[in-house]
Amino acid sequence: MSWKIGVIDLPVYLVLAAIILTAAYFNKIPANMLGGFAVIMIWGFSLEM
């Protein structure tokens, strides 16, 4: 049995979320479209559950 959040497996999602949250905490997310897309992607997948 495989847990998924959206189309991403749960372990992959948790790693991506941890990387993005850590980068946000240290203010390392770029303030352009790429940084915004990363944050929106993680939030969007979590809302799809």
PDB file of C-alpha atoms in Angstrom:
ATOM      1  CA  MET A   1       0.000   0.000   0.000  1.00  0.00           C
ATOM      2  CA  SER A   2       1.412   3.345  -1.046  1.00  0.00           C
ATOM      3  CA  TRP A   3       0.321   6.637   0.495  1.00  0.00           C
ATOM      4  CA  LYS A   4       0.088   9.532  -1.929  1.00  0.00           C
ATOM      5  CA  ILE A   5      -0.509  13.230  -1.659  1.00  0.00           C
ATOM      6  CA  GLY A   6      -1.874  14.278  -5.011  1.00  0.00           C
ATOM      7  CA  VAL A   7       0.286  12.410  -7.507  1.00  0.00           C
ATOM      8  CA  ILE A   8       3.413  12.341  -5.301  1.00  0.00           C
ATOM      9  CA  ASP A   9       4.313   9.509  -2.922  1.00  0.00           C
ATOM     10  CA  LEU A  10       4.249  10.535   0.742  1.00  0.00           C
ATOM     11  CA  PRO A  11       8.016  10.186   1.421  1.00  0.00           C
ATOM     12  CA  VAL A  12       8.881  12.316  -1.619  1.00  0.00           C
ATOM     13  CA  TYR A  13       6.326  14.938  -0.572  1.00  0.00           C
ATOM     14  CA  LEU A  14       7.732  15.094   2.961  1.00  0.00           C
ATOM     15  CA  VAL A  15      11.275  15.595   1.667  1.00  0.00           C
ATOM     16  CA  LEU A  16      10.170  18.352  -0.728  1.00  0.00           C
ATOM     17  CA  ALA A  17       8.101  20.048   1.974  1.00  0.00           C
ATOM     18  CA  ALA A  18      11.005  19.915   4.434  1.00  0.00           C
ATOM     19  CA  ILE A  19      13.393  21.441   1.894  1.00  0.00           C
ATOM     20  CA  ILE A  20      10.994  24.253   1.018  1.00  0.00           C
ATOM     21  CA  LEU A  21      10.072  24.988   4.640  1.00  0.00           C
ATOM     22  CA  THR A  22      13.745  25.039   5.651  1.00  0.00           C
ATOM     23  CA  ALA A  23      14.583  27.355   2.765  1.00  0.00           C
ATOM     24  CA  ALA A  24      11.703  29.644   3.738  1.00  0.00           C
ATOM     25  CA  TYR A  25      12.844  29.713   7.368  1.00  0.00           C
ATOM     26  CA  PHE A  26      16.336  30.825   6.332  1.00  0.00           C
ATOM     27  CA  ASN A  27      14.973  33.286   3.704  1.00  0.00           C
ATOM     28  CA  LYS A  28      16.635  31.400   0.843  1.00  0.00           C
ATOM     29  CA  ILE A  29      13.567  31.031  -1.385  1.00  0.00           C
ATOM     30  CA  PRO A  30      13.940  33.343  -4.381  1.00  0.00           C
ATOM     31  CA  ALA A  31      11.412  36.156  -4.568  1.00  0.00           C
ATOM     32  CA  ASN A  32      10.530  35.389  -8.165  1.00  0.00           C
ATOM     33  CA  MET A  33       8.194  33.047  -9.997  1.00  0.00           C
ATOM     34  CA  LEU A  34      10.286  29.940  -9.250  1.00  0.00           C
ATOM     35  CA  GLY A  35      10.152  30.415  -5.481  1.00  0.00           C
ATOM     36  CA  GLY A  36       6.438  31.117  -5.551  1.00  0.00           C
ATOM     37  CA  PHE A  37       5.779  28.077  -7.699  1.00  0.00           C
ATOM     38  CA  ALA A  38       7.596  25.794  -5.251  1.00  0.00           C
ATOM     39  CA  VAL A  39       5.546  27.043  -2.308  1.00  0.00           C
ATOM     40  CA  ILE A  40       2.241  26.898  -4.197  1.00  0.00           C
ATOM     41  CA  MET A  41       3.005  23.384  -5.458  1.00  0.00           C
ATOM     42  CA  ILE A  42       3.560  22.030  -1.941  1.00  0.00           C
ATOM     43  CA  TRP A  43       0.456  23.745  -0.548  1.00  0.00           C
ATOM     44  CA  GLY A  44      -1.650  22.647  -3.515  1.00  0.00           C
ATOM     45  CA  PHE A  45      -0.696  19.004  -3.142  1.00  0.00           C
ATOM     46  CA  SER A  46      -1.466  19.080   0.581  1.00  0.00           C
ATOM     47  CA  LEU A  47      -4.925  20.522  -0.074  1.00  0.00           C
ATOM     48  CA  GLU A  48      -5.665  17.742  -2.580  1.00  0.00           C
ATOM     49  CA  MET A  49      -5.751  15.031   0.067  1.00  0.00           C
TER      50      MET A  49
END
